[in-house]
Short mmCIF file of C-alpha atoms and ligand atoms in Angstrom, two decimals:
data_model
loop_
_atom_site.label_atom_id
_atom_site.label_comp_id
_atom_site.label_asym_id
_atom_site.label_seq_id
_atom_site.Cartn_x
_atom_site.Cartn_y
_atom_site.Cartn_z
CA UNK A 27 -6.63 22.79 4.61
CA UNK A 28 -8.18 21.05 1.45
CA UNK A 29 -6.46 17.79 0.56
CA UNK A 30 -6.99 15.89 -2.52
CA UNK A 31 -7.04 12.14 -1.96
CA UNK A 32 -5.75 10.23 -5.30
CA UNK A 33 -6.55 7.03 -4.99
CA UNK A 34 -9.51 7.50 -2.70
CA UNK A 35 -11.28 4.22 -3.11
CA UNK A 36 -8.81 2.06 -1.96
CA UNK A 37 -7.31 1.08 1.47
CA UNK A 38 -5.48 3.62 2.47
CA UNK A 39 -7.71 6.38 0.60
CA UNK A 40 -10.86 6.28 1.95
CA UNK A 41 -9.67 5.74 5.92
CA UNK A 42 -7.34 8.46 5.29
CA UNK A 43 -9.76 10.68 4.01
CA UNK A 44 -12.39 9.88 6.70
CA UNK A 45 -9.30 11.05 8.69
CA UNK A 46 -9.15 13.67 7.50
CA UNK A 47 -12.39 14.74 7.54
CA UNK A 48 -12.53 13.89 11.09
CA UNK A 49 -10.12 16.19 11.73
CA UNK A 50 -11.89 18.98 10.16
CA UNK A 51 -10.33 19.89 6.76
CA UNK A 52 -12.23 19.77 3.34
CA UNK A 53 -11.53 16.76 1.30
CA UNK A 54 -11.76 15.95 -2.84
CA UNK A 55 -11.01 12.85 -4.40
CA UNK A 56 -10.41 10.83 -7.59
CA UNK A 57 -10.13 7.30 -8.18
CA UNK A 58 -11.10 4.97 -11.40
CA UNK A 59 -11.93 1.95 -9.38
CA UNK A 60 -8.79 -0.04 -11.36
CA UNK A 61 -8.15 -2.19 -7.76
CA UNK A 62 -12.08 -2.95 -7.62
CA UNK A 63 -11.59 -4.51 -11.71
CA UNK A 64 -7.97 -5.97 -11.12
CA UNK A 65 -9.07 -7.94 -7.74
CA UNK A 66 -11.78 -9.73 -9.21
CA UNK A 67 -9.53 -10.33 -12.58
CA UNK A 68 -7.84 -12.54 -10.05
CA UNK A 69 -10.99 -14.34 -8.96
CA UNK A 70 -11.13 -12.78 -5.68
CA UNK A 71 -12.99 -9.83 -4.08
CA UNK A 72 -12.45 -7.75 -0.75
CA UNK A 73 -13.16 -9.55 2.56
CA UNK A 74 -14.91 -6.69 4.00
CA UNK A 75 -17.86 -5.25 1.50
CA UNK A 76 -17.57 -2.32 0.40
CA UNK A 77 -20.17 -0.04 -0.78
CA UNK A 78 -19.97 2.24 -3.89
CA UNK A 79 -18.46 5.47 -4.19
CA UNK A 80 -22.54 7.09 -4.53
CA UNK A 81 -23.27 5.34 -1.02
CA UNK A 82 -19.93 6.31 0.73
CA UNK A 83 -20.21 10.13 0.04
CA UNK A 84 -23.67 10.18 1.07
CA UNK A 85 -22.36 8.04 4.49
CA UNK A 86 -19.60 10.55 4.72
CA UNK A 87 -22.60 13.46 4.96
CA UNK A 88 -24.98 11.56 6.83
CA UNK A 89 -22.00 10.79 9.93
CA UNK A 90 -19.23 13.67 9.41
CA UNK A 91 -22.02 16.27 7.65
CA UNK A 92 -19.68 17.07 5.09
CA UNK A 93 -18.96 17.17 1.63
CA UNK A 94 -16.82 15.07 -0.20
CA UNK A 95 -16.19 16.18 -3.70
CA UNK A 96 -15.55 12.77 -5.73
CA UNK A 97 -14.98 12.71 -9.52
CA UNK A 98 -13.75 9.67 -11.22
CA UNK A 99 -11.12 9.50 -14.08
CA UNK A 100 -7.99 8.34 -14.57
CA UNK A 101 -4.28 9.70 -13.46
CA UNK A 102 -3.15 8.42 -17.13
CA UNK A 103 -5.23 11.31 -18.56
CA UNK A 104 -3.54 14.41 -18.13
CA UNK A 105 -6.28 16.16 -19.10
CA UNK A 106 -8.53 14.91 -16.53
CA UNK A 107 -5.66 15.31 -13.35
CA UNK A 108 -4.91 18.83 -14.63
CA UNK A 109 -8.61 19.79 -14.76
CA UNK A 110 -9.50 18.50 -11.46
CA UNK A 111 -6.50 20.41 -9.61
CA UNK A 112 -7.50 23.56 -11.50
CA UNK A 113 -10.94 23.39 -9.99
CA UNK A 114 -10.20 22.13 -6.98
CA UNK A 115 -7.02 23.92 -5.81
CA UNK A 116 -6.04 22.14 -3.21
CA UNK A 117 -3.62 22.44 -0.48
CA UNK A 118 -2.15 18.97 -0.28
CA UNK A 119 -2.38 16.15 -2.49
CA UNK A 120 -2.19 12.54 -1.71
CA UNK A 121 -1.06 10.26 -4.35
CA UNK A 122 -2.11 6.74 -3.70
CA UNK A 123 -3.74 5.69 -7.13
CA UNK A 124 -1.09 3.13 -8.40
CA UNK A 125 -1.13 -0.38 -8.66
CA UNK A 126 0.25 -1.80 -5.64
CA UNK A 127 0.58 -5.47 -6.34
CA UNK A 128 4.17 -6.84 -6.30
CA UNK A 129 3.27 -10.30 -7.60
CA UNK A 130 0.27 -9.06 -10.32
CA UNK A 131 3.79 -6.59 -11.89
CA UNK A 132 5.37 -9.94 -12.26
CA UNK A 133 2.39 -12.21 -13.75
CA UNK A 134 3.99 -11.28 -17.26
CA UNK A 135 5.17 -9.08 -19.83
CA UNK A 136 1.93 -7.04 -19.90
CA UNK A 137 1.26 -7.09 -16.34
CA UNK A 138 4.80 -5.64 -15.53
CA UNK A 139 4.68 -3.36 -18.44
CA UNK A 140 0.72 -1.96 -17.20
CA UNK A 141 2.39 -1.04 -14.00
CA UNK A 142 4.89 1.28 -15.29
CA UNK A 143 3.07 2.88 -17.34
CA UNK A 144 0.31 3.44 -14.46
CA UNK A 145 2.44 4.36 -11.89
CA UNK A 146 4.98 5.93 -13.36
CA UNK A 147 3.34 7.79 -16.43
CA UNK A 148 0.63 8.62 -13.44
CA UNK A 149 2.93 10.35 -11.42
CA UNK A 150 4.44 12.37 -14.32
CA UNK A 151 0.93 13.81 -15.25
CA UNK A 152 0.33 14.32 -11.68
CA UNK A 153 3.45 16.57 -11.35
CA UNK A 154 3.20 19.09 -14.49
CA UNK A 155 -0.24 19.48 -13.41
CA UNK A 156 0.88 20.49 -9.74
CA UNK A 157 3.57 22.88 -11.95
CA UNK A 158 0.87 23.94 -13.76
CA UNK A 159 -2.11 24.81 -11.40
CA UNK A 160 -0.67 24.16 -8.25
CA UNK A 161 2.98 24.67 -8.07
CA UNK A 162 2.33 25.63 -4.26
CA UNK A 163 0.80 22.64 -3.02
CA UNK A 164 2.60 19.66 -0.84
CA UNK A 165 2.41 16.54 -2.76
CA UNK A 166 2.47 13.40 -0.18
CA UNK A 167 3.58 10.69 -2.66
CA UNK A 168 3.31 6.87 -1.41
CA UNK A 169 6.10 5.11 -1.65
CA UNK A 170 7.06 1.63 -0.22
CA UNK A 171 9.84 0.61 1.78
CA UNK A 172 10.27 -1.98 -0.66
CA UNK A 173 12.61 0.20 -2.76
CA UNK A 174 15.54 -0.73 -0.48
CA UNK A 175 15.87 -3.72 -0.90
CA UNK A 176 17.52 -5.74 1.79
CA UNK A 177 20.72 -4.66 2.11
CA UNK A 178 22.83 -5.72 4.56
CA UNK A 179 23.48 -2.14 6.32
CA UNK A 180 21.18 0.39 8.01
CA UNK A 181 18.55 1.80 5.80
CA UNK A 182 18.63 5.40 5.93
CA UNK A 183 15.90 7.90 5.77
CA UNK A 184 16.22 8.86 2.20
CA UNK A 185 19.51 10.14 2.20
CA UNK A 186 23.24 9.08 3.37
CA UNK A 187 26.23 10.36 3.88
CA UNK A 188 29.13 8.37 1.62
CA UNK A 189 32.44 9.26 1.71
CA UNK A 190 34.75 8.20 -1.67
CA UNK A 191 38.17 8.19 -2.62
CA UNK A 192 38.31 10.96 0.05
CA UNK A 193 35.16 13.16 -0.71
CA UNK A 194 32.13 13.01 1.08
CA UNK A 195 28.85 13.99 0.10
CA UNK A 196 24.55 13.27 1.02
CA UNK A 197 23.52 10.95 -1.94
CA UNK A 198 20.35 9.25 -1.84
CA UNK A 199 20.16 5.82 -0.17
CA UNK A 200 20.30 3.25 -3.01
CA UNK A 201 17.38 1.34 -4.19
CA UNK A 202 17.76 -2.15 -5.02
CA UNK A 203 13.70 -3.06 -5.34
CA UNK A 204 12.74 -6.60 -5.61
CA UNK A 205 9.44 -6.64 -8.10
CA UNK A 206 8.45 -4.80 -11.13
CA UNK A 207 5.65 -2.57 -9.01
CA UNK A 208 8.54 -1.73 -6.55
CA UNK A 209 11.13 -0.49 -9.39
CA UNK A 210 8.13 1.52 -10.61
CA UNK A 211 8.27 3.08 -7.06
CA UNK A 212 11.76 4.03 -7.09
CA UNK A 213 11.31 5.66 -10.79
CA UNK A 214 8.23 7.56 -9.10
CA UNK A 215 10.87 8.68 -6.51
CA UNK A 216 13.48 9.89 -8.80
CA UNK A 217 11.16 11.49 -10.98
CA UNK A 218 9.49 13.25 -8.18
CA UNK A 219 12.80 14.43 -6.66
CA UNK A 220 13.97 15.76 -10.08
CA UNK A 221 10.77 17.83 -10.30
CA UNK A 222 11.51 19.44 -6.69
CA UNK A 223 14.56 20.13 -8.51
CA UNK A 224 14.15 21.82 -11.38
CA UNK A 225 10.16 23.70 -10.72
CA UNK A 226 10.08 24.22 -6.73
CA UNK A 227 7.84 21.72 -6.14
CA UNK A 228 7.16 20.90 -2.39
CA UNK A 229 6.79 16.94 -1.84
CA UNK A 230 6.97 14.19 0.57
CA UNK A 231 7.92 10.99 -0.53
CA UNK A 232 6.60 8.41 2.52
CA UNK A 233 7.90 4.58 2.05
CA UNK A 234 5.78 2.86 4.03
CA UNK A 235 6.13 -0.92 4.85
CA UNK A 236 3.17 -3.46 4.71
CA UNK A 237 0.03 -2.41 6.35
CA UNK A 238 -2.45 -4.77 8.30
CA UNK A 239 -6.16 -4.70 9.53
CA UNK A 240 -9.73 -4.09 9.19
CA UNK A 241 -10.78 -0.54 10.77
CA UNK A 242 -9.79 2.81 12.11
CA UNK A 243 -11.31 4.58 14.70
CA UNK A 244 -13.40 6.95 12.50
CA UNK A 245 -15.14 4.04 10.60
CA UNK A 246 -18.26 4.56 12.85
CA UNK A 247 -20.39 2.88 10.71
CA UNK A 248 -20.86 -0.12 8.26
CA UNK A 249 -20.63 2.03 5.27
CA UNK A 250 -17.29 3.71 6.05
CA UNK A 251 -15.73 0.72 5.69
CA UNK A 252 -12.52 -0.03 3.79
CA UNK A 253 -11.60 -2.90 1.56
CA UNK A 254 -9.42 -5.83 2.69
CA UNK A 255 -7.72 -8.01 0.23
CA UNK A 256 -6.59 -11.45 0.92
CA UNK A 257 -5.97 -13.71 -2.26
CA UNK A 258 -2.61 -14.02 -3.02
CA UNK A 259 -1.96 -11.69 -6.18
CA UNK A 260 -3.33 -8.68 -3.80
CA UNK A 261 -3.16 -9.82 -0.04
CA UNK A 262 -0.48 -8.60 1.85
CA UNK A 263 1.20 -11.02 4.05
CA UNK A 264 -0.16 -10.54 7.50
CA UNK A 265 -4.13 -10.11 6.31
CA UNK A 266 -3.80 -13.06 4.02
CA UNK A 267 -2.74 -15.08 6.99
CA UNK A 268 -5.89 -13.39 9.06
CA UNK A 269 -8.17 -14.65 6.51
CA UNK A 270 -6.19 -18.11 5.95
CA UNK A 271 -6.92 -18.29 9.57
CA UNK A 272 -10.89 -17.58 9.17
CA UNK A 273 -11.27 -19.27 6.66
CA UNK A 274 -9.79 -22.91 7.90
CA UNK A 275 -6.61 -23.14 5.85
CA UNK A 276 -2.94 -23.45 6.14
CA UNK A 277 -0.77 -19.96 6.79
CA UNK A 278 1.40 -20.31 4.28
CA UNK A 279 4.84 -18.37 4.57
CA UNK A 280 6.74 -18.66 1.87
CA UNK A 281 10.02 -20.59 2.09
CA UNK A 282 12.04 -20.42 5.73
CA UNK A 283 10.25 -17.58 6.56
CA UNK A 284 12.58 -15.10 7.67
CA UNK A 285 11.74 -12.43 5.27
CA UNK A 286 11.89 -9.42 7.81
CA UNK A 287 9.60 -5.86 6.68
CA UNK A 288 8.66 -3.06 8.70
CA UNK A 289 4.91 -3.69 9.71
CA UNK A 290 2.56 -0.92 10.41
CA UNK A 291 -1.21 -0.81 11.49
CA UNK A 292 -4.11 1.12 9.21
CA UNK A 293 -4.81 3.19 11.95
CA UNK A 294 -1.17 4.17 12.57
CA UNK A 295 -0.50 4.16 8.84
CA UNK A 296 -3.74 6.73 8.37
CA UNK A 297 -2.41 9.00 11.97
CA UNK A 298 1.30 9.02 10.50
CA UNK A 299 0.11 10.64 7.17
CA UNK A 300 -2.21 12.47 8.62
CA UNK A 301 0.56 14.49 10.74
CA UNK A 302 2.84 14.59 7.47
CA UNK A 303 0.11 16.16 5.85
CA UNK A 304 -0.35 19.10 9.02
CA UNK A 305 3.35 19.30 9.03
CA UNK A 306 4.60 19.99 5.60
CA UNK A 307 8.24 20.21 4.36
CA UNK A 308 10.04 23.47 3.68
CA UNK A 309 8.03 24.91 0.67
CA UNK A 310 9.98 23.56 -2.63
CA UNK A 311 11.82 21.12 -0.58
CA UNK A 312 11.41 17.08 -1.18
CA UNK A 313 11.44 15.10 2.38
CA UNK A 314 11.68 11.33 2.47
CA UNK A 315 10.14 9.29 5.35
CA UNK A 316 10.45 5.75 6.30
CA UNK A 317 7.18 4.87 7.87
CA UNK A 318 6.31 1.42 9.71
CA UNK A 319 6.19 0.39 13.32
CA UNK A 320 7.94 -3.08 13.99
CA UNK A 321 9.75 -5.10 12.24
CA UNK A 322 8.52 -8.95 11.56
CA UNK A 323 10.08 -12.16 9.95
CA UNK A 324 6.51 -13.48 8.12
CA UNK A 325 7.26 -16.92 10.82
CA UNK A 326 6.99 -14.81 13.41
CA UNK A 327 3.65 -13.43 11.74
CA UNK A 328 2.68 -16.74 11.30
CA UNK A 329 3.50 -17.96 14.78
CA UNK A 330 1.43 -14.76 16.44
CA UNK A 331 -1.90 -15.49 14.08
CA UNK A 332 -1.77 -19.33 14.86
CA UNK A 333 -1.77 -18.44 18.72
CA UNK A 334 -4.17 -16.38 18.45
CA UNK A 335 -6.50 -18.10 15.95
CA UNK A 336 -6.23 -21.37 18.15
CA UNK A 337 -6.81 -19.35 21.19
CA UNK A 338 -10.16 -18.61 19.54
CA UNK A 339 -10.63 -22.51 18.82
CA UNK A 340 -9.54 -21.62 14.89
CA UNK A 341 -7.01 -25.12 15.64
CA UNK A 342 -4.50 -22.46 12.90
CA UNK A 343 -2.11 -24.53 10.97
CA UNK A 344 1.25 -23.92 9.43
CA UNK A 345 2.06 -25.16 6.23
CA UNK A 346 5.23 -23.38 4.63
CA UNK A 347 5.69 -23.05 0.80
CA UNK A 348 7.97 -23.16 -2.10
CA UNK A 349 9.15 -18.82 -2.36
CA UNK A 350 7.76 -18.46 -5.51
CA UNK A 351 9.81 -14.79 -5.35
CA UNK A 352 13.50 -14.39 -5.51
CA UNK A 353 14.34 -12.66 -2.26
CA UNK A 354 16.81 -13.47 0.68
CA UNK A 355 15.24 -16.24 3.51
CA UNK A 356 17.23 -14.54 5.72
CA UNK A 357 19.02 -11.22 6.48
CA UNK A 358 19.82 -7.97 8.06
CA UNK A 359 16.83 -5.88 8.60
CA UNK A 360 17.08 -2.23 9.97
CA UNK A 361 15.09 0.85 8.78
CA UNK A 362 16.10 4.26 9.98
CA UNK A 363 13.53 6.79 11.14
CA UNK A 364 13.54 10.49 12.19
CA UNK A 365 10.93 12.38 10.58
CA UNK A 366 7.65 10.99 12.14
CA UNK A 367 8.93 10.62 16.06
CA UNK A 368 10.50 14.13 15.73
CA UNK A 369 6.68 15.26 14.74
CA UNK A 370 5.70 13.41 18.13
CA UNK A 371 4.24 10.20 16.24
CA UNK A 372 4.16 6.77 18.58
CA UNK A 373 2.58 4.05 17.06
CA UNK A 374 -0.38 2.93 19.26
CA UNK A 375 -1.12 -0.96 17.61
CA UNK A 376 0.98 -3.29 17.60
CA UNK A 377 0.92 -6.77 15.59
CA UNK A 378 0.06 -8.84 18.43
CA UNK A 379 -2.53 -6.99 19.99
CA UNK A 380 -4.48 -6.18 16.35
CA UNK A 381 -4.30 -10.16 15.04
CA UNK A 382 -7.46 -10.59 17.61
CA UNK A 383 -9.16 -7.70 16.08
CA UNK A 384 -8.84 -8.59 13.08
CA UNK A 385 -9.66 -12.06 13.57
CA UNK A 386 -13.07 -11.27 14.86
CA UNK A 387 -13.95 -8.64 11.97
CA UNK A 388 -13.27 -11.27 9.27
CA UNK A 389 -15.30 -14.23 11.37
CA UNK A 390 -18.15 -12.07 10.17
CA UNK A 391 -17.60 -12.61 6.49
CA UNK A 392 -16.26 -16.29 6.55
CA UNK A 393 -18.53 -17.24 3.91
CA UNK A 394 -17.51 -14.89 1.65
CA UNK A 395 -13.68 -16.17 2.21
CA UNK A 396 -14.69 -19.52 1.98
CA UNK A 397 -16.25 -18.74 -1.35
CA UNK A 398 -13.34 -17.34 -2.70
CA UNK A 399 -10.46 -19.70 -1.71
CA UNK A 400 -9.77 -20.72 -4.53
CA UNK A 401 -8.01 -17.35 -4.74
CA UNK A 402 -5.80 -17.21 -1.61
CA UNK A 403 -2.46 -18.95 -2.38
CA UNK A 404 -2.31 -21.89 -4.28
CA UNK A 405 -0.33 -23.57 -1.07
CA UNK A 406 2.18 -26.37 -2.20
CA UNK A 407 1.88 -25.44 -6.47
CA UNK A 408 3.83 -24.49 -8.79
CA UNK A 409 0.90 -23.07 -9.97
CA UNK A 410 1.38 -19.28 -8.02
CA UNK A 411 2.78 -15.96 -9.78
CA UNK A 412 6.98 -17.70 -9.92
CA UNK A 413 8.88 -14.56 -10.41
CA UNK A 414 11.97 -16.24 -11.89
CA UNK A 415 9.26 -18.06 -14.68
CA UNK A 416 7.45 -14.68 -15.41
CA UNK A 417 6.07 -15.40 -19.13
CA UNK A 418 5.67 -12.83 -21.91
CA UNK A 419 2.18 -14.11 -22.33
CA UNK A 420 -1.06 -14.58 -20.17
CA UNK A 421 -1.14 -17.79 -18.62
CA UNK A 422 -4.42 -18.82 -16.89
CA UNK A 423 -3.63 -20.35 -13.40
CA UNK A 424 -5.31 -23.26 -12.38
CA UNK A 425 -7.76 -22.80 -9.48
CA UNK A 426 -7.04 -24.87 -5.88
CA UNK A 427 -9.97 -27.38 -6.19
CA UNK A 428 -8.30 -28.45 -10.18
CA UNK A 429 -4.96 -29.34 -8.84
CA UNK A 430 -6.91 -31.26 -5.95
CA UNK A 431 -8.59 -33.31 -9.15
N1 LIG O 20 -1.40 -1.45 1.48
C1 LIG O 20 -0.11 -1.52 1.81
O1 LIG O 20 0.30 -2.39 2.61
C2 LIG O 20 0.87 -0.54 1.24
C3 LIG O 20 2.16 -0.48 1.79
C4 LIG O 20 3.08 0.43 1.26
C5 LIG O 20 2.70 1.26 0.22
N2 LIG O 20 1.45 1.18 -0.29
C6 LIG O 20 1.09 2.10 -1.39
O2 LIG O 20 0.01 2.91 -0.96
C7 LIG O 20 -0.86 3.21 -2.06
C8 LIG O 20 -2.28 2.82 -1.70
O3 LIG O 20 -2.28 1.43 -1.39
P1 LIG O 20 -3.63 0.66 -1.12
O4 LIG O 20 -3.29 -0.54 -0.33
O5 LIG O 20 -4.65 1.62 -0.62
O6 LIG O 20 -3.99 0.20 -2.60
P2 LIG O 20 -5.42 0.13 -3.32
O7 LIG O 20 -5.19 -0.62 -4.59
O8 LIG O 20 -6.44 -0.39 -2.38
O9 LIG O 20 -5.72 1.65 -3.63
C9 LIG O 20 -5.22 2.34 -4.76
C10 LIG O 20 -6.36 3.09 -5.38
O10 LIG O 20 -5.88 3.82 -6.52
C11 LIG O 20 -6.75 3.62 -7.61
N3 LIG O 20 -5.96 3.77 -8.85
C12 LIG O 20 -4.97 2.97 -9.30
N4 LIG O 20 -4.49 3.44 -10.47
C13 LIG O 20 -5.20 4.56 -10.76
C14 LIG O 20 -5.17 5.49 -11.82
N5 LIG O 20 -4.32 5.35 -12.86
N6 LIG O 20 -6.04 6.54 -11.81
C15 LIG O 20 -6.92 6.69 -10.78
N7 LIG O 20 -7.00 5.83 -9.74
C16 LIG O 20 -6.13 4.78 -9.73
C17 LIG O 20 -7.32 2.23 -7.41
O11 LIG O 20 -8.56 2.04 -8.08
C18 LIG O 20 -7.45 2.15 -5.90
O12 LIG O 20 -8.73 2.54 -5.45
C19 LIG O 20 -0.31 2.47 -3.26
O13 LIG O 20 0.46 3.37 -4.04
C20 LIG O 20 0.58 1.41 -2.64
O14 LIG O 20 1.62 1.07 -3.51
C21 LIG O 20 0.51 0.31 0.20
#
């Protein structure tokens, strides 16, 4: 199969297409390095060093002995998506190139209005130029289980059935997203599901929860690699604690901590796509997929990396914060899935036994983490991304060592 990685620089990308590759199918990508920019626009940089896209195709030929084709460009220009799917003609396409941050849609006004037009105008071009060139091609579309919402009944796979005034009928499970980037999700969803609609188009639309650590299996080497964010505009919870951890600070969960998600490794993350990807939908079909492995509170996150970081003499504190986002402390928390067992997938990490691991990768680059603290959470400020106080202008935050002035 050829797949077409979108997106191919970033987290997920690269150790999905090294998946990929490993598995023996021929693999293109595009990416415009946006996440490399927007990370250090926040005064931060990824934990783990990465090297540049020149060194990792050449690492990709020099361990797998194959060919990645990688041209860079930008999903915004149509003309550039449309070209590189009508020279590449690929199989499957993976659409990860988006901006992913929840708190960097809700810095301000431009921040929040950047991510819709990246994501969403992104996805748009993507799909006439699937119509166009390859209207026979399974688009694998990231989602996030953020879409959701917390509501307080069983989150279906997708799709429900609702009975009304004495009618019944499948409707789509409502979304009731909590962040700028994650409505920008949802309108990804319902555009995508419209074009299945109306052209044929075959897609998968995966919402995945948050995904932790530092390495898959096929990262053999140094340079295959993946980044790892940490500060707090692009750190996920559990690897921001990791590096809190490392790096001699505080975890900070944000208010009482019992924000529950669905949790899922990078290598489990990269094998569950992976078998989407060999298992297709029905051709002009759209499938939804709820994809994570456990569900945490971020206390109980916090709780597993502080006995594990002291158990490595890391003496881990916890320090809870102000929630600078407007969510529920506490609720109901229970995310349907059929899709991915039925296609035989088991998740093989779990949360308590990867902390360790991950612990001991980022030991390695403590300096770098220490160099860059000022950019994990600004624990006990006012001085974070408040979503309730988002501004219409650019405010510059100031950095942990001023407020300690
Ligand atoms: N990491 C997670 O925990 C997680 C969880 C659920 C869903 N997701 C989703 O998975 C996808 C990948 O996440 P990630 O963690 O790898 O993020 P990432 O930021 O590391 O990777 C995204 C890549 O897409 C590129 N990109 C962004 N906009 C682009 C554009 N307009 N044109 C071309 N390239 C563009 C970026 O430069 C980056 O390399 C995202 O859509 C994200 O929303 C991530």
């Amino acid at each position: 199969m050829k797949v077409m990685v979108l997106g191919i620089d970033g987290y997920l990308g690269w150790p999905l297409a090294l998946r990929m590759i490993a598995r023996g199918h021929e693999v293109c990508g595009a990416d415009n390095f946006y996440t490399r920019k927007a990370v250090e626009e926040v005064g931060s940089w990824s934990a783990i060093p990465i090297p540049s896209m020149e060194e990792r195709v050449k690492a990709v030929k020099r361990v797998f002995g194959a060919d990645l084709h990688f041209k860079e460009g930008d999903l915004r220009d149509y003309n550039f998506i449309s070209s590189f799917i009508e020279e590449e003609r690929p199989d499957a396409i993976i659409d990860f190139a988006e901006q992913r941050s929840a708190p960097y849609s809700q810095i301000d006004l431009s921040h929040a209005v950047f991510t819709m037009e990246n994501n969403v105008i992104g996805t748009m071009n993507l799909l006439y130029a699937m119509k166009e060139s390859a209207p026979n091609a399974h688009l694998l579309k990231m989602g996030t289980l953020g879409e959701y919402g917390t509501p307080n009944i069983d989150i279906a796979e997708g799709y429900f059935e609702v009975e009304y005034h004495g009618r019944k009928d499948r409707l789509p499970f409502p979304r009731q997203a909590g962040s700028w980037y994650h409505w920008s999700k949802v309108h990804d969803s319902n555009n995508i599901s419209f074009a299945v609609k109306i052209w044929g188009l075959t897609a998968t639309d995966v919402h995945q929860g948050p995904v932790y650590g530092t390495r898959t299996e096929d990262m053999k080497d140094d340079e295959l690699r993946t980044r790892f964010d940490f500060d707090e505009v692009w750190g996920t919870v559990l690897n921001r604690y990791c590096v809190e951890a490392v790096a001699g600070l505080p975890l900070t969960p944000y208010g009482e901590g019992g924000q529950t998600r669905g949790f899922i490794s990078l290598e489990d993350s990269v094998t569950a796509l992976s078998l989407l990807l060999e298992h297709p939908p029905e051709q002009g079909t759209m499938r939804v997929v709820n994809q994570y492995a456990e569900s945490r509170s971020v206390m109980e996150l916090a709780n597993m990396v502080k006995k594990a970081g002291d158990e490595m003499g890391l003496n881990v504190q916890i320090k809870p914060v102000p929630d600078p986002r407007v969510e529920a402390q506490r609720h109901y928390y229970n995310v349907e899935r059929y899709v991915l067992p039925s296609l035989g997938f088991k998740p093989s990490h779990t949360v308590e036994g990867e902390i360790p691991v991950m612990l001991r990768d980022l030991m390695k680059y403590r300096d770098r983490l220490i160099e860059k603290r000022d950019a994990i959470l600004l624990a006990g400020s006012n001085a974070g991304v408040n979503w309730r106080q988002t501004s219409n202008k650019v405010v510059k935050k100031p950095l942990r060592s001023e407020l300690k002035a």
